[in-house]
Short mmCIF file of C-alpha atoms in Angstrom, two decimals:
data_model
loop_
_atom_site.label_atom_id
_atom_site.label_comp_id
_atom_site.label_asym_id
_atom_site.label_seq_id
_atom_site.Cartn_x
_atom_site.Cartn_y
_atom_site.Cartn_z
CA MET L 1 84.30 61.29 -48.34
CA SER L 2 83.64 61.07 -44.55
CA LEU L 3 80.95 62.86 -42.18
CA SER L 4 83.95 64.70 -40.67
CA ASN L 5 84.83 66.46 -44.25
CA ILE L 6 88.36 64.47 -44.64
CA ASP L 7 89.64 61.14 -44.86
CA TYR L 8 91.97 59.45 -42.60
CA SER L 9 92.82 56.34 -41.08
CA VAL L 10 93.24 55.35 -37.47
CA LEU L 11 95.44 52.77 -35.99
CA GLN L 12 93.74 51.36 -32.57
CA VAL L 13 96.16 49.56 -30.39
CA LEU L 14 95.34 47.40 -27.63
CA PRO L 15 96.60 44.17 -26.12
CA HIS L 16 93.93 41.53 -27.20
CA LEU L 17 90.52 41.07 -28.75
CA ASP L 18 88.75 38.73 -26.70
CA SER L 19 86.50 40.40 -23.89
CA GLY L 20 85.78 43.26 -21.79
CA GLY L 21 85.19 46.87 -22.09
CA LEU L 22 88.46 48.32 -24.23
CA VAL L 23 87.63 45.42 -26.31
CA ASN L 24 84.34 46.60 -27.14
CA GLY L 25 84.91 50.10 -27.47
CA ALA L 26 87.72 49.29 -29.98
CA VAL L 27 85.45 47.11 -32.08
CA GLU L 28 82.44 49.62 -32.38
CA ILE L 29 84.90 52.19 -33.25
CA SER L 30 86.14 49.82 -36.09
CA ARG L 31 82.85 49.22 -37.39
CA THR L 32 82.08 53.10 -37.10
CA LEU L 33 85.17 54.00 -39.17
CA SER L 34 84.74 51.32 -41.73
CA ASN L 35 80.60 52.53 -42.11
CA ASN L 36 82.16 55.90 -42.83
CA ASN L 37 84.62 54.99 -45.19
CA LEU L 38 87.61 55.57 -43.24
CA GLY L 39 90.93 53.52 -42.72
CA SER L 40 90.24 51.33 -39.78
CA TYR L 41 93.60 49.41 -38.54
CA ILE L 42 93.88 47.56 -35.22
CA THR L 43 97.42 45.95 -33.97
CA THR L 44 96.81 43.54 -31.17
CA SER L 45 98.20 40.03 -30.07
CA GLY L 46 95.21 38.20 -31.54
CA GLY L 47 91.92 37.33 -29.83
CA ARG L 48 88.37 35.51 -30.44
CA ARG L 49 86.96 38.48 -31.90
CA LEU L 50 89.57 39.04 -34.72
CA HIS L 51 87.49 37.83 -37.34
CA GLU L 52 84.38 40.18 -36.51
CA VAL L 53 86.62 43.33 -36.81
CA THR L 54 87.84 42.17 -40.21
CA ARG L 55 84.44 40.97 -41.82
CA PHE L 56 83.84 44.81 -41.69
CA GLY L 57 86.63 46.03 -43.30
CA THR L 58 89.38 46.51 -40.66
CA GLU L 59 92.87 45.33 -41.20
CA VAL L 60 94.64 43.60 -38.16
CA ILE L 61 98.04 43.44 -37.76
CA ILE L 62 99.34 40.77 -35.00
CA ALA L 63 102.21 41.99 -32.71
CA PRO L 64 102.90 41.29 -29.15
CA VAL L 65 101.85 44.45 -28.08
CA HIS L 66 99.94 42.46 -24.74
CA SER L 67 103.76 42.34 -23.29
CA LYS L 68 104.81 44.38 -20.39
CA ASN L 69 108.40 43.21 -21.09
CA PRO L 70 110.63 46.51 -21.66
CA VAL L 71 112.43 44.89 -24.32
CA THR L 72 109.32 43.53 -26.35
CA ILE L 73 107.81 47.12 -25.73
CA TYR L 74 110.99 48.68 -27.13
CA ARG L 75 111.18 46.58 -30.18
CA ASN L 76 107.17 47.23 -30.68
CA ILE L 77 107.97 50.82 -31.52
CA SER L 78 109.35 50.06 -34.98
CA LYS L 79 107.04 47.49 -35.45
CA ILE L 80 104.18 50.25 -35.11
CA LYS L 81 106.14 53.00 -37.11
CA LYS L 82 106.47 50.37 -39.87
CA ILE L 83 102.61 50.00 -39.81
CA ILE L 84 102.20 53.79 -39.38
CA LYS L 85 104.11 54.20 -42.51
CA ASN L 86 103.09 51.17 -44.56
CA ASN L 87 99.62 52.14 -44.33
CA ASN L 88 99.17 56.14 -44.23
CA ILE L 89 98.03 55.90 -40.45
CA ASP L 90 96.87 59.69 -39.69
CA ILE L 91 96.26 58.98 -35.87
CA ILE L 92 96.69 56.22 -33.38
CA HIS L 93 94.80 55.26 -30.65
CA ALA L 94 95.99 53.06 -27.41
CA ARG L 95 93.79 51.64 -25.36
CA SER L 96 96.14 50.08 -22.54
CA ARG L 97 99.23 50.88 -20.74
CA SER L 98 101.82 48.18 -22.49
CA PRO L 99 100.75 49.35 -26.12
CA ALA L 100 100.73 53.24 -24.91
CA TRP L 101 104.33 53.17 -24.21
CA SER L 102 105.06 51.87 -27.56
CA SER L 103 102.55 53.50 -29.37
CA GLN L 104 103.26 57.23 -27.89
CA TYR L 105 107.19 56.61 -29.02
CA ALA L 106 106.06 55.56 -32.80
CA ALA L 107 103.53 58.65 -32.98
CA LYS L 108 106.06 61.02 -32.00
CA LYS L 109 108.83 59.67 -34.43
CA MET L 110 106.26 59.69 -37.39
CA LYS L 111 104.64 62.81 -36.47
CA ILE L 112 101.15 61.85 -35.95
CA PRO L 113 98.56 62.79 -33.09
CA PHE L 114 98.31 59.99 -30.02
CA ILE L 115 95.19 59.90 -28.25
CA THR L 116 94.41 57.06 -25.24
CA THR L 117 91.35 55.87 -23.58
CA PHE L 118 91.48 55.41 -19.86
CA HIS L 119 89.29 52.39 -19.09
CA GLY L 120 89.91 52.34 -15.51
CA THR L 121 91.80 53.91 -12.30
CA TYR L 122 94.89 51.39 -12.86
CA GLY L 123 96.88 50.59 -9.89
CA ILE L 124 98.83 53.53 -8.18
CA GLU L 125 99.86 51.80 -5.12
CA ASN L 126 103.30 53.26 -5.73
CA MET L 127 105.79 55.26 -7.75
CA ILE L 128 106.66 52.29 -10.17
CA LYS L 129 102.96 51.44 -10.89
CA LYS L 130 102.23 55.18 -11.36
CA LYS L 131 105.18 55.36 -13.72
CA TYR L 132 104.07 52.62 -15.84
CA ASN L 133 100.59 54.27 -16.02
CA GLY L 134 102.48 57.44 -17.19
CA ALA L 135 102.01 56.13 -20.90
CA MET L 136 98.38 56.85 -20.98
CA ILE L 137 99.04 60.68 -20.03
CA ASN L 138 101.74 61.48 -22.41
CA ALA L 139 98.67 62.01 -25.25
CA ASP L 140 97.79 65.10 -27.34
CA LYS L 141 94.18 63.88 -25.75
CA ILE L 142 92.95 61.39 -23.04
CA ILE L 143 89.37 60.00 -23.41
CA ALA L 144 87.95 59.57 -19.79
CA ILE L 145 85.45 56.76 -19.92
CA SER L 146 83.06 58.66 -17.13
CA ASN L 147 83.39 61.84 -15.07
CA PHE L 148 84.65 59.70 -12.15
CA ILE L 149 87.55 58.78 -14.44
CA ALA L 150 87.90 62.39 -15.53
CA GLY L 151 88.42 63.29 -11.84
CA HIS L 152 90.71 60.47 -11.10
CA ILE L 153 93.16 61.53 -13.99
CA LYS L 154 92.92 65.37 -12.89
CA ARG L 155 93.54 64.46 -9.10
CA GLU L 156 96.08 61.58 -9.35
CA TYR L 157 98.39 62.80 -12.58
CA LYS L 158 97.75 66.51 -12.24
CA VAL L 159 96.31 66.79 -16.09
CA ILE L 160 95.01 69.98 -16.88
CA LYS L 161 91.02 69.27 -17.81
CA GLU L 162 91.75 70.88 -21.46
CA LYS L 163 93.59 67.53 -22.44
CA ILE L 164 90.51 65.47 -21.07
CA VAL L 165 87.74 64.65 -23.36
CA VAL L 166 84.79 62.83 -21.34
CA ILE L 167 83.35 60.31 -23.83
CA PRO L 168 81.22 57.60 -21.68
CA ARG L 169 80.92 54.14 -22.88
CA GLY L 170 77.63 53.31 -24.56
CA VAL L 171 74.71 50.32 -24.72
CA ASP L 172 74.12 48.78 -28.03
CA LEU L 173 70.36 49.39 -28.15
CA SER L 174 69.67 46.93 -31.08
CA ILE L 175 70.67 44.19 -28.64
CA PHE L 176 69.68 45.54 -24.99
CA ASP L 177 66.12 46.23 -26.35
CA SER L 178 63.20 44.94 -24.18
CA ALA L 179 60.72 44.82 -26.84
CA ARG L 180 63.15 42.30 -28.93
CA VAL L 181 63.56 40.06 -26.11
CA ARG L 182 60.93 36.84 -27.32
CA GLU L 183 59.04 35.28 -24.44
CA GLN L 184 60.45 31.75 -25.66
CA ARG L 185 63.68 33.18 -24.58
CA LEU L 186 62.44 34.23 -21.08
CA ILE L 187 60.86 31.10 -20.90
CA ASP L 188 64.04 28.81 -21.75
CA ILE L 189 65.94 30.57 -19.19
CA SER L 190 63.32 30.48 -16.59
CA ASN L 191 63.02 26.55 -16.80
CA LYS L 192 66.83 26.22 -16.86
CA PHE L 193 67.58 27.77 -13.61
CA ASP L 194 63.76 27.02 -11.86
CA LEU L 195 62.83 30.54 -11.58
CA LYS L 196 59.31 30.54 -10.05
CA GLU L 197 57.02 33.62 -11.41
CA GLU L 198 55.74 33.56 -7.56
CA ASN L 199 59.20 34.86 -6.44
CA TYR L 200 61.14 37.75 -6.88
CA THR L 201 64.40 37.62 -8.91
CA ILE L 202 67.20 40.31 -8.13
CA LEU L 203 70.05 39.83 -10.32
CA LEU L 204 73.82 40.58 -9.68
CA PRO L 205 75.70 40.34 -13.07
CA ALA L 206 79.40 40.63 -12.20
CA ARG L 207 82.78 38.79 -12.63
CA MET L 208 82.94 36.47 -9.71
CA THR L 209 85.58 38.39 -8.07
CA ARG L 210 85.53 39.89 -4.20
CA TRP L 211 85.02 43.42 -4.63
CA LYS L 212 82.35 43.25 -6.97
CA GLY L 213 79.52 42.76 -3.78
CA HIS L 214 78.29 39.15 -3.93
CA ASN L 215 78.89 39.16 0.21
CA LEU L 216 77.05 42.34 0.42
CA LEU L 217 73.93 41.09 -1.08
CA ILE L 218 73.83 37.71 0.81
CA GLU L 219 74.01 40.07 4.00
CA ALA L 220 71.15 42.20 2.73
CA VAL L 221 69.30 39.12 1.74
CA LYS L 222 69.72 37.37 5.22
CA LYS L 223 68.59 40.82 6.81
CA LEU L 224 65.58 41.24 4.89
CA LYS L 225 64.14 37.79 5.85
CA ARG L 226 61.93 37.22 3.06
CA ASN L 227 61.52 33.55 1.60
CA ASP L 228 60.00 35.09 -1.84
CA ILE L 229 63.63 36.31 -3.11
CA ILE L 230 65.68 34.22 -5.63
CA CYS L 231 69.05 36.16 -6.29
CA LEU L 232 71.16 35.10 -9.70
CA PHE L 233 74.67 35.40 -9.58
CA VAL L 234 75.81 35.99 -13.43
CA GLY L 235 79.48 35.29 -13.70
CA ASP L 236 82.26 32.74 -14.93
CA VAL L 237 82.36 30.21 -11.81
CA GLN L 238 85.10 28.25 -13.40
CA THR L 239 87.89 30.60 -13.29
CA LYS L 240 87.16 31.52 -9.58
CA LYS L 241 86.33 28.15 -7.90
CA GLN L 242 87.64 28.86 -4.80
CA TYR L 243 85.65 32.42 -4.02
CA VAL L 244 82.55 30.44 -5.32
CA LYS L 245 82.97 28.25 -2.42
CA GLU L 246 83.28 30.80 -0.03
CA LEU L 247 80.09 32.09 -1.20
CA GLU L 248 78.56 28.93 -1.36
CA SER L 249 79.38 28.18 2.09
CA LYS L 250 78.39 31.38 3.63
CA ILE L 251 75.25 30.98 1.88
CA LYS L 252 74.43 27.62 3.23
CA LYS L 253 75.49 28.75 6.84
CA MET L 254 72.97 31.53 6.78
CA GLY L 255 70.09 29.22 5.59
CA LEU L 256 69.84 30.89 2.43
CA THR L 257 70.65 28.03 -0.13
CA ASN L 258 66.88 28.21 -1.64
CA ASN L 259 67.62 32.17 -2.24
CA PHE L 260 70.74 31.92 -4.58
CA ARG L 261 71.44 30.42 -7.73
CA PHE L 262 74.92 30.53 -9.39
CA LEU L 263 74.02 30.88 -13.10
CA GLY L 264 77.82 30.82 -14.42
CA ALA L 265 78.52 32.94 -17.51
CA GLN L 266 75.67 33.72 -19.47
CA HIS L 267 75.38 34.87 -23.41
CA ASP L 268 71.29 35.95 -23.21
CA MET L 269 72.16 39.15 -20.82
CA PRO L 270 69.08 40.85 -22.14
CA ALA L 271 66.64 38.01 -21.57
CA ILE L 272 68.46 37.61 -17.97
CA PHE L 273 67.78 41.47 -17.54
CA LYS L 274 64.52 41.06 -18.42
CA LEU L 275 63.71 38.30 -16.11
CA ALA L 276 64.86 40.36 -13.20
CA ASP L 277 62.30 42.40 -10.87
CA VAL L 278 65.71 43.90 -9.38
CA VAL L 279 69.11 44.70 -10.94
CA ILE L 280 72.03 45.82 -8.30
CA SER L 281 75.25 46.75 -8.71
CA ALA L 282 77.00 46.40 -5.33
CA SER L 283 81.37 46.98 -6.18
CA THR L 284 82.97 48.08 -3.18
CA LYS L 285 85.56 49.68 -5.61
CA PRO L 286 84.30 52.17 -7.68
CA GLU L 287 83.36 51.28 -11.35
CA ALA L 288 84.86 52.97 -14.03
CA PHE L 289 81.90 53.42 -16.25
CA GLY L 290 79.18 50.83 -14.88
CA ARG L 291 77.99 48.92 -17.63
CA VAL L 292 76.02 46.77 -15.99
CA VAL L 293 73.65 49.93 -14.47
CA ALA L 294 73.65 51.22 -18.00
CA GLU L 295 72.36 47.86 -20.03
CA SER L 296 69.77 47.38 -16.83
CA LEU L 297 68.41 50.66 -17.32
CA ALA L 298 68.55 50.41 -21.24
CA MET L 299 66.53 47.15 -20.86
CA GLY L 300 63.96 49.20 -18.34
CA ARG L 301 64.71 47.48 -15.06
CA PRO L 302 64.61 48.97 -11.40
CA THR L 303 68.24 49.37 -10.78
CA ILE L 304 70.06 49.52 -7.54
CA SER L 305 73.86 50.97 -7.54
CA VAL L 306 76.43 51.82 -5.18
CA ASN L 307 76.84 55.78 -4.87
CA HIS L 308 80.40 56.05 -6.16
CA GLY L 309 82.22 55.32 -9.21
CA GLY L 310 80.88 55.51 -12.87
CA GLY L 311 77.36 53.82 -12.16
CA ALA L 312 76.33 56.55 -9.72
CA GLU L 313 76.71 59.06 -12.61
CA ILE L 314 74.37 56.78 -14.89
CA ILE L 315 71.30 56.79 -12.26
CA ARG L 316 69.31 59.41 -11.21
CA ASP L 317 68.65 58.69 -8.01
CA LYS L 318 65.16 58.21 -6.81
CA MET L 319 63.88 58.78 -10.53
CA THR L 320 65.88 56.18 -12.72
CA GLY L 321 67.02 54.07 -9.66
CA TRP L 322 68.49 54.13 -6.55
CA LEU L 323 71.64 54.81 -4.91
CA PHE L 324 72.99 53.20 -1.69
CA LYS L 325 75.80 54.29 0.31
CA SER L 326 78.74 51.78 -0.51
CA GLY L 327 79.43 49.20 2.00
CA ASN L 328 76.24 49.98 4.05
CA VAL L 329 73.90 46.51 4.40
CA ASN L 330 70.83 48.39 5.90
CA ASP L 331 71.11 51.00 3.05
CA LEU L 332 70.88 48.39 0.35
CA CYS L 333 68.39 46.41 2.33
CA LYS L 334 66.23 49.66 2.33
CA LYS L 335 66.60 50.08 -1.26
CA ILE L 336 65.52 46.97 -2.36
CA SER L 337 62.24 46.80 -0.35
CA MET L 338 61.43 50.26 -2.37
CA ALA L 339 62.26 48.41 -5.46
CA LEU L 340 60.34 45.44 -4.60
CA ASP L 341 57.57 47.64 -3.21
CA LEU L 342 56.66 49.36 -6.80
CA ASN L 343 53.27 48.50 -8.12
CA LYS L 344 53.01 47.72 -11.56
CA ASP L 345 52.21 51.32 -12.84
CA GLN L 346 54.83 52.62 -10.93
CA ARG L 347 57.53 50.03 -12.55
CA LEU L 348 56.06 51.06 -15.69
CA ILE L 349 56.67 54.92 -15.15
CA LEU L 350 60.15 53.98 -14.08
CA SER L 351 60.88 51.64 -16.92
CA GLU L 352 60.15 54.33 -19.46
CA LYS L 353 62.40 56.86 -17.47
CA CYS L 354 65.25 54.72 -17.31
CA ILE L 355 64.69 53.69 -21.24
CA GLN L 356 64.53 57.45 -22.07
CA ASN L 357 67.52 58.38 -19.85
CA ILE L 358 70.26 55.74 -21.56
CA ARG L 359 68.61 56.68 -25.20
CA GLU L 360 69.33 60.58 -24.89
CA ASN L 361 72.98 59.97 -22.91
CA TYR L 362 74.45 56.59 -23.58
CA ASP L 363 73.36 55.13 -27.08
CA ILE L 364 76.65 53.46 -28.28
CA LYS L 365 75.73 55.81 -31.22
CA PHE L 366 76.89 58.72 -29.08
CA MET L 367 80.30 57.47 -28.22
CA CYS L 368 81.12 56.78 -31.80
CA ASP L 369 80.28 60.10 -33.11
CA ARG L 370 82.06 61.88 -30.45
CA THR L 371 85.24 59.57 -30.73
CA LEU L 372 85.32 60.29 -34.74
CA LYS L 373 84.91 63.82 -34.17
CA LEU L 374 87.88 64.09 -31.79
CA TYR L 375 90.00 62.03 -34.34
CA SER L 376 88.94 64.30 -36.87
CA GLU L 377 89.92 67.54 -34.83
CA LEU L 378 93.28 66.14 -34.25
CA VAL L 379 93.83 65.15 -37.70
CA LYS L 380 92.92 68.73 -39.18
CA GLU L 381 94.94 70.37 -36.43
CA SER L 382 98.05 68.20 -37.54
CA LYS L 383 97.41 68.39 -41.12
CA ASN L 384 96.95 72.41 -40.65
CA TYR L 385 93.02 72.37 -42.32
CA LEU L 386 91.97 74.52 -39.26
#
């Protein structure tokens, strides 16, 4: 018997099992369902994390739910209905728009609860895109991964607040724990990328795409006029070669070649966070949640975030980090200087507050427990257990 006092089976439907926030969420929920002896099923097109979820007991059913083709979406309805029937599914959870279209009709036909998770704002430039997004709204409950996303849903889709449940994404504190990062990991990374102890290290971990704020940090470093700063751009450089070339050209033109390193995609992010004197999230568009901010704070690092989106909810300005005005280079410079000017005792106090904030509010266990509580409530309602 589960912690909810009833047994039930959940079908999560998502486009793929490769990488990203929606995949991380699905994997963690699958693990928690299995740990609670509840039925855990995933329908997806495949992906490199497929074997990970099957190892802890989730059954994966492959289907082309990644497709945006209307014919395929229609055909997926019958596939999902069959999965529901054959596996006695009690609730279906869609994590993206194209799977949500098929899932909502399958859930309605099979008379089981249907929920969605809004992992982003999605495009709303025209009525066609907004209509396409509508599948995420046609649910019994909508999970918003931040208050920012909840506000977006209410504002853009006129959804009543009672239908929305805010469940922030969480940080895996067994991974993002400074005490667990051994010295050798730090030494290896420092040697690999020629990081000197006498320099201050500023970290901007983000996809290599224009709205992540790389240009803003380059301009800020130029204004700071300090030779003791090394900035690390962490993100896959292979998929955005032209953009990386533009950044490299700008850095060279500004005479900052010695101040920047392109590290590419990195797997040992806890160690890289621990090496950073300052971590920056400078996105020009609002982040849905602010994963970089949450993980950085979990590692106890001085963190600066733009003052919009989900990241601004996680930082307590001037208490666990700093917020700067969106697109404002001068304000970013000011906050970087404040972070770099901290003495050892101030850094220690800040670090303790950062870690406490994440442990109390953004532990991944909270996300999983709240999601399972929602599943349980909806299943009870549908089966008239209340």
